C-alpha cells in the first residue's frame, strides 16, 4: 500500500473529474504554475489498493517541465465508483478504461503513460491495445504476476476479504502496520477512508489479476514504443533483479532509484520526477523527428 507523505495539493494541482465514453474518473490534474503546457501530456495509473494521491509528491515538478499531468483513480478505486461485476476489474477491462482516458487527456496527441505496480500491468494492456501513446513507463512493476512478500499479502487478502470484509482488514492488518511505521494521524485517517472506499468486488478481482497476470513481455517488445522500467533499489514487490531482466527483454531504458522501495514517487520524488521528465522529453523528441523525417 503506497502511503503519501502529505495530502495538501501543491500549486497548479487540482481535483477534477474526467468524463469518457466508459464512465467518469476522479483525477488530480497538474498544470504548469507558470507558462502553458507545450509538451505532450502524461497519465499516471496507481497500483493495487492505491490511488491518484500516490503521485501527489511528483505532480507539480512533472507539470513544471511544460506538460499537463493527470493521476487517476481507476474504476472501483477510492473516488472512482465501480460496478459489482468482477469482469470490470480485469487488466484488459481496466486497460480499456485507461485507453479511453488517454484519448480524452491527449485530445488527439500522444500521451506518456505510466503504471505503478499493478497499474503497470494495466498500462501494458493499454499499450498492447494500440492506444495512441508517446511512451510507456513501468514503475515498480513486473513481467507477470507479483512474487515475494507482496504476493503473500495478496493471498492473505484474498482469503480474508470475502469472509471478514474491509473494516476487519483495516483494523487487523493495515492500521497496525501504519501505526508501527509511525505514519501521521491525518495520513492514517486518509488510508482508512481510501481502503473502505474501494469496491470490495474490485479489490478481490484485482487481487486475482495481480497474482495471476501472464508474462506479456514478448508482445510488448514488439510494440515499437519508447519504454522505461523504473524501480526502487530496495523494491519489496517484484524483485529488482526481475525488473532489470524485464527491461533487458523489452530493450527498455532502466532507471534504479537509490534508497527507494516500492513507491519511488513517494520515497524519492525529485529523483523520480527528474528521470521521468528526461525520458519523456527524449521520447517526444524522437517521435517528433520521426514524424517530420
Short mmCIF file of C-alpha atoms in Angstrom, two decimals:
data_model
loop_
_atom_site.label_atom_id
_atom_site.label_comp_id
_atom_site.label_asym_id
_atom_site.label_seq_id
_atom_site.Cartn_x
_atom_site.Cartn_y
_atom_site.Cartn_z
CA UNK A 1 0.00 0.00 0.00
CA UNK A 2 1.55 3.29 -1.11
CA UNK A 3 1.42 5.83 1.69
CA UNK A 4 1.55 9.50 0.62
CA UNK A 5 3.63 11.69 2.93
CA UNK A 6 1.29 14.68 2.55
CA UNK A 7 -2.18 15.35 1.14
CA UNK A 8 -2.23 19.13 0.58
CA UNK A 9 -2.43 19.75 -3.16
CA UNK A 10 0.62 21.68 -4.41
CA UNK A 11 0.22 24.85 -6.52
CA UNK A 12 -1.08 24.05 -10.01
CA UNK A 13 -2.70 20.76 -8.88
CA UNK A 14 -6.49 20.41 -8.66
CA UNK A 15 -9.03 17.66 -8.07
CA UNK A 16 -11.18 17.04 -11.17
CA UNK A 17 -13.49 14.55 -12.90
CA UNK A 18 -12.80 13.36 -16.44
CA UNK A 19 -15.74 12.11 -18.49
CA UNK A 20 -15.08 9.34 -21.02
CA UNK A 21 -17.34 7.10 -23.12
CA UNK A 22 -16.64 4.38 -20.50
CA UNK A 23 -17.54 6.48 -17.47
CA UNK A 24 -16.34 9.28 -15.20
CA UNK A 25 -12.98 9.10 -13.41
CA UNK A 26 -11.67 11.05 -10.40
CA UNK A 27 -8.27 12.59 -11.14
CA UNK A 28 -5.66 15.01 -9.89
CA UNK A 29 -4.72 17.39 -12.70
CA UNK A 30 -1.39 19.22 -12.59
CA UNK A 31 -0.64 22.19 -14.84
CA UNK A 32 2.49 24.36 -15.01
CA UNK A 33 2.32 27.11 -12.37
CA UNK A 34 3.81 29.49 -14.93
CA UNK A 35 3.52 29.25 -18.70
CA UNK A 36 1.34 26.86 -20.67
CA UNK A 37 1.67 23.09 -21.30
CA UNK A 38 3.62 22.90 -24.56
CA UNK A 39 4.63 19.26 -24.31
CA UNK A 40 2.52 16.12 -24.66
CA UNK A 41 0.54 15.21 -21.53
CA UNK A 42 1.20 12.36 -19.10
CA UNK A 43 -1.25 9.94 -17.46
CA UNK A 44 -0.29 8.17 -14.21
CA UNK A 45 -2.02 4.95 -13.08
CA UNK A 46 -1.74 3.78 -9.44
CA UNK A 47 -1.29 0.28 -8.08
CA UNK A 48 -3.48 -2.17 -6.20
CA UNK A 49 -5.16 -0.53 -3.13
CA UNK A 50 -3.54 2.72 -4.31
CA UNK A 51 -4.97 5.97 -5.64
CA UNK A 52 -4.13 9.17 -7.51
CA UNK A 53 -2.71 10.58 -4.25
CA UNK A 54 0.26 8.20 -4.55
CA UNK A 55 1.68 10.65 -7.14
CA UNK A 56 1.00 13.86 -5.21
CA UNK A 57 4.71 14.49 -4.47
CA UNK A 58 5.77 14.43 -8.14
CA UNK A 59 2.85 16.17 -9.87
CA UNK A 60 3.99 19.78 -9.56
CA UNK A 61 7.58 19.01 -10.61
CA UNK A 62 6.42 16.97 -13.62
CA UNK A 63 3.99 19.70 -14.72
CA UNK A 64 6.64 22.41 -14.40
CA UNK A 65 8.50 20.75 -17.29
CA UNK A 66 5.71 22.10 -19.51
CA UNK A 67 3.05 19.42 -19.61
CA UNK A 68 -0.35 18.59 -18.18
CA UNK A 69 -0.08 15.59 -15.86
CA UNK A 70 -3.10 13.53 -14.79
CA UNK A 71 -3.13 10.98 -11.94
CA UNK A 72 -6.26 8.80 -11.85
CA UNK A 73 -8.27 6.56 -9.56
CA UNK A 74 -9.09 3.51 -11.65
CA UNK A 75 -12.59 2.05 -11.71
CA UNK A 76 -13.50 0.88 -8.18
CA UNK A 77 -10.57 2.73 -6.56
CA UNK A 78 -11.11 5.40 -3.89
CA UNK A 79 -13.13 8.23 -5.56
CA UNK A 80 -13.99 6.50 -8.87
CA UNK A 81 -17.03 4.24 -8.40
CA UNK A 82 -17.13 0.76 -9.90
CA UNK A 83 -19.77 -1.87 -10.67
CA UNK A 84 -20.46 -5.17 -8.89
CA UNK A 85 -19.30 -7.17 -11.94
CA UNK A 86 -15.84 -8.76 -11.34
CA UNK A 87 -15.17 -8.70 -15.11
CA UNK A 88 -14.94 -4.88 -14.95
CA UNK A 89 -11.69 -5.20 -12.97
CA UNK A 90 -9.64 -7.43 -15.28
CA UNK A 91 -6.39 -5.95 -16.60
CA UNK A 92 -7.97 -5.90 -20.06
CA UNK A 93 -11.10 -4.02 -18.93
CA UNK A 94 -9.10 -1.55 -16.83
CA UNK A 95 -6.66 -1.13 -19.72
CA UNK A 96 -9.59 -0.17 -21.97
CA UNK A 97 -10.63 2.44 -19.35
CA UNK A 98 -7.12 3.93 -19.43
CA UNK A 99 -7.20 3.93 -23.25
CA UNK A 100 -10.45 5.95 -23.13
CA UNK A 101 -8.91 8.34 -20.57
CA UNK A 102 -5.76 8.76 -22.65
CA UNK A 103 -7.87 9.72 -25.67
CA UNK A 104 -9.62 12.47 -23.67
CA UNK A 105 -6.42 13.67 -21.99
CA UNK A 106 -4.44 13.69 -25.24
CA UNK A 107 -7.12 15.39 -27.36
CA UNK A 108 -5.57 13.89 -30.46
CA UNK A 109 -1.97 13.99 -29.25
CA UNK A 110 0.02 11.01 -27.93
CA UNK A 111 0.13 10.58 -24.15
CA UNK A 112 3.01 9.46 -21.92
CA UNK A 113 1.55 6.59 -19.88
CA UNK A 114 2.95 5.42 -16.53
CA UNK A 115 1.67 2.48 -14.50
CA UNK A 116 2.80 1.86 -10.92
CA UNK A 117 2.88 -1.75 -9.66
CA UNK A 118 -0.49 -3.35 -10.60
CA UNK A 119 -1.09 -0.19 -12.65
CA UNK A 120 1.87 -1.27 -14.80
CA UNK A 121 0.05 -4.49 -15.72
CA UNK A 122 -2.99 -2.39 -16.64
CA UNK A 123 -0.98 0.19 -18.61
CA UNK A 124 0.68 -2.65 -20.52
CA UNK A 125 -2.78 -3.77 -21.70
CA UNK A 126 -3.49 -0.21 -22.87
CA UNK A 127 -0.28 -0.23 -24.91
CA UNK A 128 -0.98 -3.69 -26.36
CA UNK A 129 -4.45 -2.44 -27.39
CA UNK A 130 -2.77 0.08 -29.69
CA UNK A 131 -3.57 3.25 -27.69
CA UNK A 132 -2.02 6.47 -29.00
CA UNK A 133 0.98 6.63 -26.66
CA UNK A 134 4.15 8.69 -26.71
CA UNK A 135 5.86 6.29 -24.26
CA UNK A 136 5.17 3.69 -21.58
CA UNK A 137 6.78 3.62 -18.13
CA UNK A 138 6.52 0.54 -15.90
CA UNK A 139 7.26 1.76 -12.38
CA UNK A 140 7.89 -0.90 -9.72
CA UNK A 141 6.01 -3.39 -11.88
CA UNK A 142 6.89 -6.77 -13.34
CA UNK A 143 6.59 -9.08 -16.32
CA UNK A 144 3.70 -11.11 -14.83
CA UNK A 145 2.02 -11.86 -11.50
CA UNK A 146 3.65 -10.42 -8.39
CA UNK A 147 6.07 -12.56 -6.38
CA UNK A 148 7.70 -12.24 -2.95
CA UNK A 149 6.32 -10.67 0.26
CA UNK A 150 3.56 -8.75 -1.53
CA UNK A 151 2.38 -11.95 -3.20
CA UNK A 152 1.86 -13.46 0.27
CA UNK A 153 -0.06 -10.37 1.41
CA UNK A 154 -2.23 -10.61 -1.72
CA UNK A 155 -3.09 -14.22 -0.93
CA UNK A 156 -3.94 -13.36 2.70
CA UNK A 157 -6.22 -10.59 1.46
CA UNK A 158 -7.94 -12.94 -0.99
CA UNK A 159 -8.52 -15.47 1.78
CA UNK A 160 -9.82 -12.99 4.37
CA UNK A 161 -11.57 -10.19 2.47
CA UNK A 162 -14.65 -12.09 1.20
CA UNK A 163 -15.22 -13.60 4.64
CA UNK A 164 -14.38 -10.75 7.02
CA UNK A 165 -14.72 -7.55 4.95
CA UNK A 166 -12.68 -4.37 4.56
CA UNK A 167 -13.14 -2.99 8.06
CA UNK A 168 -11.60 -6.19 9.50
CA UNK A 169 -8.66 -5.98 7.05
CA UNK A 170 -8.06 -2.39 8.08
CA UNK A 171 -8.28 -2.91 11.85
CA UNK A 172 -6.32 -6.17 11.99
CA UNK A 173 -3.69 -5.76 9.29
CA UNK A 174 -3.25 -2.37 7.66
CA UNK A 175 -3.85 0.03 10.57
CA UNK A 176 -1.37 -1.75 12.91
CA UNK A 177 1.24 -1.67 10.11
CA UNK A 178 0.69 2.05 9.52
CA UNK A 179 0.87 2.89 13.23
CA UNK A 180 4.00 0.76 13.70
CA UNK A 181 5.61 2.66 10.80
CA UNK A 182 4.89 5.99 12.54
CA UNK A 183 2.51 7.26 9.86
CA UNK A 184 0.97 10.60 10.98
CA UNK A 185 -2.66 10.61 12.15
CA UNK A 186 -4.03 12.57 9.18
CA UNK A 187 -2.42 10.12 6.72
CA UNK A 188 -3.72 7.12 8.72
CA UNK A 189 -7.22 8.61 8.51
CA UNK A 190 -6.80 9.02 4.74
CA UNK A 191 -5.55 5.43 4.33
CA UNK A 192 -8.60 4.12 6.20
CA UNK A 193 -11.02 6.25 4.17
CA UNK A 194 -9.32 5.20 0.93
CA UNK A 195 -9.36 1.48 1.72
CA UNK A 196 -13.01 1.49 2.78
CA UNK A 197 -13.94 3.47 -0.37
CA UNK A 198 -12.58 0.72 -2.64
CA UNK A 199 -15.20 -1.52 -4.22
CA UNK A 200 -14.85 -4.90 -2.41
CA UNK A 201 -15.57 -6.85 -5.61
CA UNK A 202 -12.93 -4.76 -7.36
CA UNK A 203 -10.34 -5.48 -4.66
CA UNK A 204 -10.91 -9.24 -4.90
CA UNK A 205 -10.92 -9.25 -8.73
CA UNK A 206 -7.78 -7.05 -8.92
CA UNK A 207 -6.02 -9.31 -6.40
CA UNK A 208 -6.66 -12.28 -8.68
CA UNK A 209 -5.27 -10.24 -11.60
CA UNK A 210 -2.10 -9.04 -9.86
CA UNK A 211 -1.36 -12.58 -8.60
CA UNK A 212 -2.11 -14.39 -11.84
CA UNK A 213 -1.11 -11.99 -14.63
CA UNK A 214 0.67 -13.70 -17.54
CA UNK A 215 4.11 -12.64 -18.79
CA UNK A 216 3.49 -10.49 -21.89
CA UNK A 217 6.99 -9.06 -22.40
CA UNK A 218 7.42 -10.66 -25.82
CA UNK A 219 4.27 -8.94 -27.13
CA UNK A 220 5.15 -5.60 -25.52
CA UNK A 221 8.66 -5.70 -27.02
CA UNK A 222 7.02 -5.74 -30.47
CA UNK A 223 5.08 -2.53 -29.82
CA UNK A 224 7.60 -0.05 -31.28
CA UNK A 225 7.20 2.18 -28.23
CA UNK A 226 9.69 4.04 -26.07
CA UNK A 227 9.78 2.03 -22.83
CA UNK A 228 11.15 2.85 -19.38
CA UNK A 229 11.45 0.43 -16.47
CA UNK A 230 11.90 2.38 -13.21
CA UNK A 231 12.05 0.89 -9.72
CA UNK A 232 13.44 1.42 -6.24
CA UNK A 233 16.80 -0.04 -5.31
CA UNK A 234 15.14 -1.94 -2.43
CA UNK A 235 11.78 -2.77 -4.07
CA UNK A 236 9.87 -5.30 -1.95
CA UNK A 237 7.36 -6.03 -4.72
CA UNK A 238 8.72 -7.65 -7.86
CA UNK A 239 12.43 -8.26 -7.08
CA UNK A 240 14.77 -5.64 -8.61
CA UNK A 241 16.69 -8.39 -10.45
CA UNK A 242 13.44 -9.48 -12.13
CA UNK A 243 12.64 -5.91 -13.19
CA UNK A 244 16.15 -5.45 -14.57
CA UNK A 245 15.72 -8.64 -16.60
CA UNK A 246 12.34 -7.37 -17.85
CA UNK A 247 13.97 -4.13 -19.01
CA UNK A 248 16.55 -6.16 -20.92
CA UNK A 249 13.87 -8.30 -22.56
CA UNK A 250 11.92 -5.19 -23.55
CA UNK A 251 15.03 -3.33 -24.74
CA UNK A 252 13.79 -0.60 -22.40
CA UNK A 253 15.66 2.17 -20.64
CA UNK A 254 16.18 1.18 -16.99
CA UNK A 255 16.40 3.54 -14.01
CA UNK A 256 17.08 2.34 -10.46
CA UNK A 257 16.11 4.91 -7.83
CA UNK A 258 18.65 4.87 -4.95
CA UNK A 259 17.21 4.32 -1.49
CA UNK A 260 13.63 3.81 -2.73
CA UNK A 261 11.40 0.80 -2.04
CA UNK A 262 8.17 0.00 -3.92
CA UNK A 263 6.91 3.60 -4.28
CA UNK A 264 9.66 5.79 -5.79
CA UNK A 265 7.20 8.67 -6.40
CA UNK A 266 6.65 8.83 -2.61
CA UNK A 267 10.10 7.85 -1.35
CA UNK A 268 12.31 9.76 -3.81
CA UNK A 269 10.03 12.21 -5.64
CA UNK A 270 12.66 14.58 -7.05
CA UNK A 271 14.87 11.78 -8.42
CA UNK A 272 11.82 10.04 -9.88
CA UNK A 273 10.37 13.21 -11.44
CA UNK A 274 13.73 14.13 -12.98
CA UNK A 275 14.12 10.65 -14.53
CA UNK A 276 10.58 10.74 -15.92
CA UNK A 277 10.92 14.23 -17.40
CA UNK A 278 14.22 13.33 -19.06
CA UNK A 279 12.76 10.12 -20.52
CA UNK A 280 9.51 11.78 -21.68
CA UNK A 281 11.35 14.68 -23.34
CA UNK A 282 13.68 12.30 -25.19
CA UNK A 283 10.81 10.04 -26.32
CA UNK A 284 8.88 13.09 -27.53
CA UNK A 285 11.88 14.41 -29.49
CA UNK A 286 12.38 11.03 -31.17
CA UNK A 287 8.70 10.77 -32.13
CA UNK A 288 8.57 14.33 -33.49
CA UNK A 289 11.76 13.77 -35.52
CA UNK A 290 10.26 10.55 -36.87
CA UNK A 291 7.03 12.35 -37.83
CA UNK A 292 8.90 15.14 -39.58
CA UNK A 293 11.53 12.84 -41.08
#
